[in-house]
Short mmCIF file of C-alpha atoms and ligand atoms in Angstrom, two decimals:
data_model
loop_
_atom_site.label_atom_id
_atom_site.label_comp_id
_atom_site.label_asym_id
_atom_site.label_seq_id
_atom_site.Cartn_x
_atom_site.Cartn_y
_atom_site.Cartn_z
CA UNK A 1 -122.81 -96.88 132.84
CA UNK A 2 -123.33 -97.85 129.06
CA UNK A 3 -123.18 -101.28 128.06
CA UNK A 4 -120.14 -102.35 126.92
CA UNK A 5 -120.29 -105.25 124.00
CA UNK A 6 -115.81 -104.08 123.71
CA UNK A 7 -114.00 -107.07 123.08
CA UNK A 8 -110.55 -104.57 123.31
CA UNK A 9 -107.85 -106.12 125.00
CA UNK A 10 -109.15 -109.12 124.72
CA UNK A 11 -107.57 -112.71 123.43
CA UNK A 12 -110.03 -114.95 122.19
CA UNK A 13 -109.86 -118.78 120.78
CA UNK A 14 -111.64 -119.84 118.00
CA UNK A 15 -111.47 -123.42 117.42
CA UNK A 16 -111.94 -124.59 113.71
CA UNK A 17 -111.74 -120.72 112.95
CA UNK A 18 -110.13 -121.63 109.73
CA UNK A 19 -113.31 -120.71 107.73
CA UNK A 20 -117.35 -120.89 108.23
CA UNK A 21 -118.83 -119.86 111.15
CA UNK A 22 -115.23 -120.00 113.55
CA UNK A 23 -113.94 -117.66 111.03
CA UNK A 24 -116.92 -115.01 111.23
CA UNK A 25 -116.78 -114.77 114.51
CA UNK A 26 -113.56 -114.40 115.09
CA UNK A 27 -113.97 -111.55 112.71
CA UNK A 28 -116.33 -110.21 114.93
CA UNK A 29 -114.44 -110.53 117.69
CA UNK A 30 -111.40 -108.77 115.95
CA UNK A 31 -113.47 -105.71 114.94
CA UNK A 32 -115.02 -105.37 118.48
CA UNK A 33 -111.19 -105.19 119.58
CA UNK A 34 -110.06 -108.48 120.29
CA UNK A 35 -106.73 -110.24 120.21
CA UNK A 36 -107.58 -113.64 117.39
CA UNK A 37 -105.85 -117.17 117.66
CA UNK A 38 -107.87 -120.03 115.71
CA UNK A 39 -106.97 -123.67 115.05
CA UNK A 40 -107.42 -126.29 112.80
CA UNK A 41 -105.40 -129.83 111.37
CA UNK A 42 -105.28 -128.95 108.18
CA UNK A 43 -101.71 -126.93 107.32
CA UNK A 44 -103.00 -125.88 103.30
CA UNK A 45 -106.26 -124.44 105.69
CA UNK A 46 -104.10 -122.80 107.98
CA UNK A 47 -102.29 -120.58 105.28
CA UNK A 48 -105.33 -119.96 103.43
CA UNK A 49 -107.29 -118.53 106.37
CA UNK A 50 -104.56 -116.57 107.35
CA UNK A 51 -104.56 -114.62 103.91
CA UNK A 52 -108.25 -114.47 104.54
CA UNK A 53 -107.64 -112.79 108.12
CA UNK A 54 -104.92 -110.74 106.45
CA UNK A 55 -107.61 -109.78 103.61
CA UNK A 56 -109.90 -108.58 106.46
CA UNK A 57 -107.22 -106.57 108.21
CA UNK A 58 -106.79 -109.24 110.82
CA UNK A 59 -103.37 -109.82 112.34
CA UNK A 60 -104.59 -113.80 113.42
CA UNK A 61 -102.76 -116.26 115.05
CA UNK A 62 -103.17 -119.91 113.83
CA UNK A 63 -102.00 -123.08 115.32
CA UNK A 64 -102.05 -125.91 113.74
CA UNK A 65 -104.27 -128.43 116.53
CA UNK A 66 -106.39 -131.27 116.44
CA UNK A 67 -108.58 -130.65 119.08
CA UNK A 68 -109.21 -134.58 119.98
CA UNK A 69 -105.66 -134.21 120.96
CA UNK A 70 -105.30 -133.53 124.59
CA UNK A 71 -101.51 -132.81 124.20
CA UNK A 72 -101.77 -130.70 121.23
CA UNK A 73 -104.57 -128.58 122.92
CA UNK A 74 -102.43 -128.11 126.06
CA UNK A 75 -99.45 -127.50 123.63
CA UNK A 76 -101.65 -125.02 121.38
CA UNK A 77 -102.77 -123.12 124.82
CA UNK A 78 -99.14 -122.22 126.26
CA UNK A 79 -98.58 -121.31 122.97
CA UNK A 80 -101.06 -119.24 122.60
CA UNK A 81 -100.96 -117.40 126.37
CA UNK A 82 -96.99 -116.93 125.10
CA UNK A 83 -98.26 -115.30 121.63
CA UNK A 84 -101.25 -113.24 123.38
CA UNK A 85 -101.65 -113.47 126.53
CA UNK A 86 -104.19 -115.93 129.04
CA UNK A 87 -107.32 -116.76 126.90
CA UNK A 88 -110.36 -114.31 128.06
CA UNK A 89 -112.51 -115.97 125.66
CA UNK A 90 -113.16 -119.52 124.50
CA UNK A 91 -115.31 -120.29 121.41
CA UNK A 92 -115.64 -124.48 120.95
CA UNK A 93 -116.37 -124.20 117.19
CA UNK A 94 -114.56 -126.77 115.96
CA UNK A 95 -117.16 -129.95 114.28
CA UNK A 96 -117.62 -131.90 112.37
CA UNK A 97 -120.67 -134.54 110.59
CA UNK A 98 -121.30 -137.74 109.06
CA UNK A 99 -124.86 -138.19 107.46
CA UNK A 100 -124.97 -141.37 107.63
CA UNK A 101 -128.51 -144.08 108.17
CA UNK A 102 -127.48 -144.93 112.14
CA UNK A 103 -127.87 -148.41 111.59
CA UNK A 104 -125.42 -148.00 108.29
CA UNK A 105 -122.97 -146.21 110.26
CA UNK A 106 -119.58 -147.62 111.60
CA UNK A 107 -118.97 -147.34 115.48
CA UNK A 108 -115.75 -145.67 114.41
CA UNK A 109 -117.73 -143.33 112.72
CA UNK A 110 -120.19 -142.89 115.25
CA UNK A 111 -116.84 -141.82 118.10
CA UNK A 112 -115.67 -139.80 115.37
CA UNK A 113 -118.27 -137.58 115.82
CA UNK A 114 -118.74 -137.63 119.34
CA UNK A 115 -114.70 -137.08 119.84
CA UNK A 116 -114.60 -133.81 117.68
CA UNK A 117 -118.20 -132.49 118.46
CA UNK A 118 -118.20 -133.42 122.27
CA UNK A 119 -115.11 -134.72 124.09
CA UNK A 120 -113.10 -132.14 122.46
CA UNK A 121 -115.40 -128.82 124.04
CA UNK A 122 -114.36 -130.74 127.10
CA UNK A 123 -110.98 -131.25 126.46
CA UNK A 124 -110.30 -127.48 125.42
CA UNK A 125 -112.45 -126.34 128.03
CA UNK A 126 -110.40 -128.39 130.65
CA UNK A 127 -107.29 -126.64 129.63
CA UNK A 128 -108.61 -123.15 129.28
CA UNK A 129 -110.61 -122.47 132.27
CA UNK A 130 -107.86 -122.56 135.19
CA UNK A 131 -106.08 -119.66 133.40
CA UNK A 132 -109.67 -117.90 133.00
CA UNK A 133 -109.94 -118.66 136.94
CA UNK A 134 -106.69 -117.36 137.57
CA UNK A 135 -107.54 -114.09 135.84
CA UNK A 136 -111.02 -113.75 137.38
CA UNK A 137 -113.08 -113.59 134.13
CA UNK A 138 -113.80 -115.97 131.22
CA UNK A 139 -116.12 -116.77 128.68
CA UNK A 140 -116.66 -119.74 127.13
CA UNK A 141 -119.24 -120.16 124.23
CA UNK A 142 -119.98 -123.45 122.79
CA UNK A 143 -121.54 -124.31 119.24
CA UNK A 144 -124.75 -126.46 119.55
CA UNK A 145 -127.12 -127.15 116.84
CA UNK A 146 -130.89 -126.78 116.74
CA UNK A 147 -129.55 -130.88 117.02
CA UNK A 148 -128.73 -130.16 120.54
CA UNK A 149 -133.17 -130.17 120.19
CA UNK A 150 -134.02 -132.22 117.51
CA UNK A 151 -133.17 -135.30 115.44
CA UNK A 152 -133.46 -136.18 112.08
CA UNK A 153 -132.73 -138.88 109.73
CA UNK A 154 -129.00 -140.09 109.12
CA UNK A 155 -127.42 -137.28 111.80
CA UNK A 156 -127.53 -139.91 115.08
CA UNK A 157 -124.34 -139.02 116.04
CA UNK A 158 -124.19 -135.33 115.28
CA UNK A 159 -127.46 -135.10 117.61
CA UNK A 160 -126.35 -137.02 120.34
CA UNK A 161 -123.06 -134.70 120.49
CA UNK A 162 -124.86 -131.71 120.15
CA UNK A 163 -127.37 -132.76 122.51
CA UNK A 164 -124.58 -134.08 124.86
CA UNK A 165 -122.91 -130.34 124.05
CA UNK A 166 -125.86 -128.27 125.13
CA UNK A 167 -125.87 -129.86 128.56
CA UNK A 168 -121.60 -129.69 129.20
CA UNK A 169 -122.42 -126.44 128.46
CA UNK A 170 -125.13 -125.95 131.22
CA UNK A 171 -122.98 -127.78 133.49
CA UNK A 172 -119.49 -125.69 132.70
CA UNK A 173 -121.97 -122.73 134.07
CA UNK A 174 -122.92 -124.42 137.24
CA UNK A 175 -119.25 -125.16 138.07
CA UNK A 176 -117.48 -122.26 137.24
CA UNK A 177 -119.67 -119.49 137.60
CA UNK A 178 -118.52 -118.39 140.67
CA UNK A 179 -115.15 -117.83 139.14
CA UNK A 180 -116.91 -115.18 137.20
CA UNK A 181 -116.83 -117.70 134.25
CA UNK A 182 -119.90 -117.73 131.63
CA UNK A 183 -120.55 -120.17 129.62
CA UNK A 184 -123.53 -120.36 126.88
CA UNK A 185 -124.17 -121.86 123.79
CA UNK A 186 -124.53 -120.70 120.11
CA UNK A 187 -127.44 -122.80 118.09
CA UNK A 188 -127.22 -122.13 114.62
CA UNK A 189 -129.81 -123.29 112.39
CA UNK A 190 -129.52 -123.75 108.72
CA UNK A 191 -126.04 -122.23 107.58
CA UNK A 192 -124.32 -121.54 104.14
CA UNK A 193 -121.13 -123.05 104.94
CA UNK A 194 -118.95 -126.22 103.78
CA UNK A 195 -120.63 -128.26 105.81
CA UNK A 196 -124.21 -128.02 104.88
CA UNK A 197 -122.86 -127.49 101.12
CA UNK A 198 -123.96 -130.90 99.99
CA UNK A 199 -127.31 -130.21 101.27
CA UNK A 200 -127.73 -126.91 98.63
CA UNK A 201 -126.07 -128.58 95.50
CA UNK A 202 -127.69 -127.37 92.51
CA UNK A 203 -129.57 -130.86 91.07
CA UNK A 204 -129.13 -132.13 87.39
CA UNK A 205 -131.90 -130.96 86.23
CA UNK A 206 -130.75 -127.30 87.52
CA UNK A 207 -133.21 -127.23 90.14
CA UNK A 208 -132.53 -126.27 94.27
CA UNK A 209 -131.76 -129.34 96.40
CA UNK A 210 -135.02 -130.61 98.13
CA UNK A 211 -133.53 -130.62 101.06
CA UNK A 212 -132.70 -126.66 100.56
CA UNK A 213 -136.39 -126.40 99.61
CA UNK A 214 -137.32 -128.01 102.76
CA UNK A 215 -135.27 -125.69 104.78
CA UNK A 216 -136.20 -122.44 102.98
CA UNK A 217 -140.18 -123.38 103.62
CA UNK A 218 -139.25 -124.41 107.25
CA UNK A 219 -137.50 -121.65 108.13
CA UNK A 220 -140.39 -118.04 108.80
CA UNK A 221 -137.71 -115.99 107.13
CA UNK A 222 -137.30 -117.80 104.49
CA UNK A 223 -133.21 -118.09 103.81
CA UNK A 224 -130.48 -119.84 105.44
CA UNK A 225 -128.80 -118.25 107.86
CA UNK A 226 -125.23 -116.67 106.64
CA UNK A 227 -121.88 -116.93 108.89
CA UNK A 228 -122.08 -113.19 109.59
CA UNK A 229 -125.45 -113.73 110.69
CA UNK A 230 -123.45 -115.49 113.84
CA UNK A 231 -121.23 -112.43 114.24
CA UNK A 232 -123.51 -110.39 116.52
CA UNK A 233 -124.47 -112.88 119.08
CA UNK A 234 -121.25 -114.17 119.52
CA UNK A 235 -119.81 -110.79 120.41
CA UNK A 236 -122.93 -110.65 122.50
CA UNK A 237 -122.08 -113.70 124.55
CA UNK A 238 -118.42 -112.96 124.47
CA UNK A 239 -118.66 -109.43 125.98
CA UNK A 240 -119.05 -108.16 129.49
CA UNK A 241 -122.54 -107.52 128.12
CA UNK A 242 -123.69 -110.77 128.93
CA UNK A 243 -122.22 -111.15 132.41
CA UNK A 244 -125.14 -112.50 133.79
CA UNK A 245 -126.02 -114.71 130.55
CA UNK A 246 -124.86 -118.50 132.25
CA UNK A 247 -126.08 -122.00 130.65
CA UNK A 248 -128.27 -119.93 127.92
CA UNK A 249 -128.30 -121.74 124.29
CA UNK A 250 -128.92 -118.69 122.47
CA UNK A 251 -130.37 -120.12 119.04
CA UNK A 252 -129.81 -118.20 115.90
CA UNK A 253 -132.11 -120.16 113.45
CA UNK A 254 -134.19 -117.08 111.65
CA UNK A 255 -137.15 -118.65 113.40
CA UNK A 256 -137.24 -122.40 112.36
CA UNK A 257 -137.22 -123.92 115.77
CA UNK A 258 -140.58 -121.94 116.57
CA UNK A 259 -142.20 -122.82 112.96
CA UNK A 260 -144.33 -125.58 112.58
CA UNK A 261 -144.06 -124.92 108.88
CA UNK A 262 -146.60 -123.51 106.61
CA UNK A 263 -149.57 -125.44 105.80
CA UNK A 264 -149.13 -127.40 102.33
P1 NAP B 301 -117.04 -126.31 108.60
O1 NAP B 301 -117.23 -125.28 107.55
O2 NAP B 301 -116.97 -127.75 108.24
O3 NAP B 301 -115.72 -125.92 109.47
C1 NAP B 301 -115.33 -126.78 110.51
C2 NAP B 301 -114.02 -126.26 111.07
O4 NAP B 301 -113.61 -127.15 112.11
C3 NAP B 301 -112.91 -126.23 110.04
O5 NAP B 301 -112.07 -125.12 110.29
C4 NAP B 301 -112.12 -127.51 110.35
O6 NAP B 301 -110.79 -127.33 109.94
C5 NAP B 301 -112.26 -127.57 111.86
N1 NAP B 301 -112.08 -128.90 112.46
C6 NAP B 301 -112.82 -130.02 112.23
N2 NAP B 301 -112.35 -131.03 112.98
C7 NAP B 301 -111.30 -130.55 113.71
C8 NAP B 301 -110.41 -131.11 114.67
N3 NAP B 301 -110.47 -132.39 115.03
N4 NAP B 301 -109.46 -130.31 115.21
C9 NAP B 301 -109.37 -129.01 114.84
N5 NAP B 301 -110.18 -128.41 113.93
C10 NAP B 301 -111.14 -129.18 113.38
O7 NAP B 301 -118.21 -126.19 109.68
P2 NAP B 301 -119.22 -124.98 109.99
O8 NAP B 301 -120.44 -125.14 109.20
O9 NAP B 301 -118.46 -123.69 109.96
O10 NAP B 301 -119.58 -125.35 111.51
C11 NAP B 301 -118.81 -124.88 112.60
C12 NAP B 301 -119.51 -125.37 113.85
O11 NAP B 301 -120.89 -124.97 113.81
C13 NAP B 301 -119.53 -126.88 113.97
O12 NAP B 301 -119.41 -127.24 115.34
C14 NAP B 301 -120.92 -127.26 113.46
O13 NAP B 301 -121.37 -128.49 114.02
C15 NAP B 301 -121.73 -126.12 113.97
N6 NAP B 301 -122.99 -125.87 113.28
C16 NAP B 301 -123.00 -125.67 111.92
C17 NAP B 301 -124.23 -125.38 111.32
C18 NAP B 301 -124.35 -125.16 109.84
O14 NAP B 301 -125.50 -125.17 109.34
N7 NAP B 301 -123.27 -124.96 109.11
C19 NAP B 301 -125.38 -125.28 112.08
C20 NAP B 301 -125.31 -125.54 113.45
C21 NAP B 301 -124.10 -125.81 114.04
P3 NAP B 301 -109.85 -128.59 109.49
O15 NAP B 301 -110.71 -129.56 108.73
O16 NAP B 301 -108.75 -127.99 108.68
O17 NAP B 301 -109.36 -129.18 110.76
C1 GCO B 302 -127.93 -131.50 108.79
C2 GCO B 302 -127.21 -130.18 108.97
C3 GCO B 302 -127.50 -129.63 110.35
C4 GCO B 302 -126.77 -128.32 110.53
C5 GCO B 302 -126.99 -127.77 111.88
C6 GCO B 302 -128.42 -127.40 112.12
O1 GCO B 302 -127.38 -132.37 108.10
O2 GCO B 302 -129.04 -131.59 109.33
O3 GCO B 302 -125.82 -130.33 108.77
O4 GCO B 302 -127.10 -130.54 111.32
O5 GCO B 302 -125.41 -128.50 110.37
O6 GCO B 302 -126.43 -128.52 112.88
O7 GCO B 302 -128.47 -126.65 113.33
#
């Protein structure tokens, strides 16, 4: 029996999959056969990302969802089992940040973060997994951080969602794997996308962010990682492939999380 990484026939969430790393996946997941819905609040985000899809051959379904929302995620899943059929495959993308000095930052801010980055996972996850159990399969894959690991400066909240991520994760395997239910995590590192974009702006003086610098030289291959570079393992995780992959943070970091960095 070969081993099957087909996504065919299968319908697969992607929350936040309006662009970034949701929307690379889900392009995975589309060219290893899959069925696409994604989500986001913005509507001007919506209709460019489904040009994008178009662009990329994708026929994708986008609802318009904030995920904090427990009625519009409930809402968003009949829709979506209407459109496609029951979810087989659950990708909690959706995030956001605020870099802010913790003691600087607002409590509002601070539950900002935590509702998008860690109650939501739970709320989606909530509504997804009994039709998962009622089909007998499911995968659910949920975006950490090499935060879900480490902290640094002016990202308290970010880390302690990520962190608090990693483990819902672990314990999402522990109570539904014996519906035949996996559930892993994704840990990107470094990644090209809008959100880390004020972290690579080109300085005054034309030179590389230091904070780019400082990622480059921390990082043994020496780049930040890409959105396609999350393509692959997210297929990975979502296919029958990984059946027996449960409460595994796979980290996709090009190495930085096993550098101590080279000496100055
Ligand atoms: P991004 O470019 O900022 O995209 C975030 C997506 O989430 C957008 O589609 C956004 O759309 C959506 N979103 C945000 N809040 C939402 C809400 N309340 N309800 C519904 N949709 C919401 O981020 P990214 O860099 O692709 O990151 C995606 C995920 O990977 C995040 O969980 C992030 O923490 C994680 N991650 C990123 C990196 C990195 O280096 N980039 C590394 C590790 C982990 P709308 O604003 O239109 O709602
Ligand atoms: C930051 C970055 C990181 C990345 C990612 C790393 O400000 O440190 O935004 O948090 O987004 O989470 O894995």
């Amino acid at each position: 029996m070969g081993v099957n990484f087909s996504l065919q026939g299968k319908v697969a969430l992607v929350t936040g999959g309006a662009y970034g790393i949701g929307f690379a996946m889900a392009k995975g997941f589309a060219e290893a056969g899959a069925k696409v819905a994604f989500n986001c609040r913005s509507k001007e985000h919506m209709e460019k990302a489904l040009e994008d899809y178009r662009k990329e051959g994708i026929e994708a379904k986008g609802y318009l969802c904030d995920v904090t929302v427990e009625a519009e995620v409930q809402k968003m899943v009949e829709d979506i089992e209407k459109d496609l059929g029951t979810i087989d495959i659950l990708v909690n993308n959706a995030g956001i940040i605020k870099r802010i000095p913790m003691c600087e930052m607002k409590v509002e801010e601070f539950r900002q973060v935590i509702d998008i980055d860690l109650n939501a996972p739970f709320i989606v996850s909530k509504a997804v997994i009994p039709g998962m159990i009622r089909k007998g399969h499911g995968k659910i894959i949920n975006i950490c951080s090499m935060m879900s690991e480490l902290g640094r400066e002016t990202v308290s909240a970010y880390a302690a969602a990520k962190g608090g991520l990693k483990m819902l994760t672990k314990n999402i395997a522990s109570e539904y794997g014996e519906y035949n239910i996996q559930c892993n995590g994704i840990g990107p590192g470094y990644i090209a996308t809008p959100q880390t974009a004020p972290l690579r702006e080109i300085q005054p003086d034309g030179s590389r962010h230091p904070f780019d610098q400082f990622i480059v030289s921390k990082t043994p291959q020496a780049r930040w990682g890409t959105p396609e570079d999350l393509m692959g393992p997210a297929v990975f995780l979502a296919s029958d492939a990984s059946d027996f992959v449960n409460g595994h943070i796979l980290y996709v970091d090009g190495g930085i999380l096993a550098y101590i960095g080279k000496q100055p």
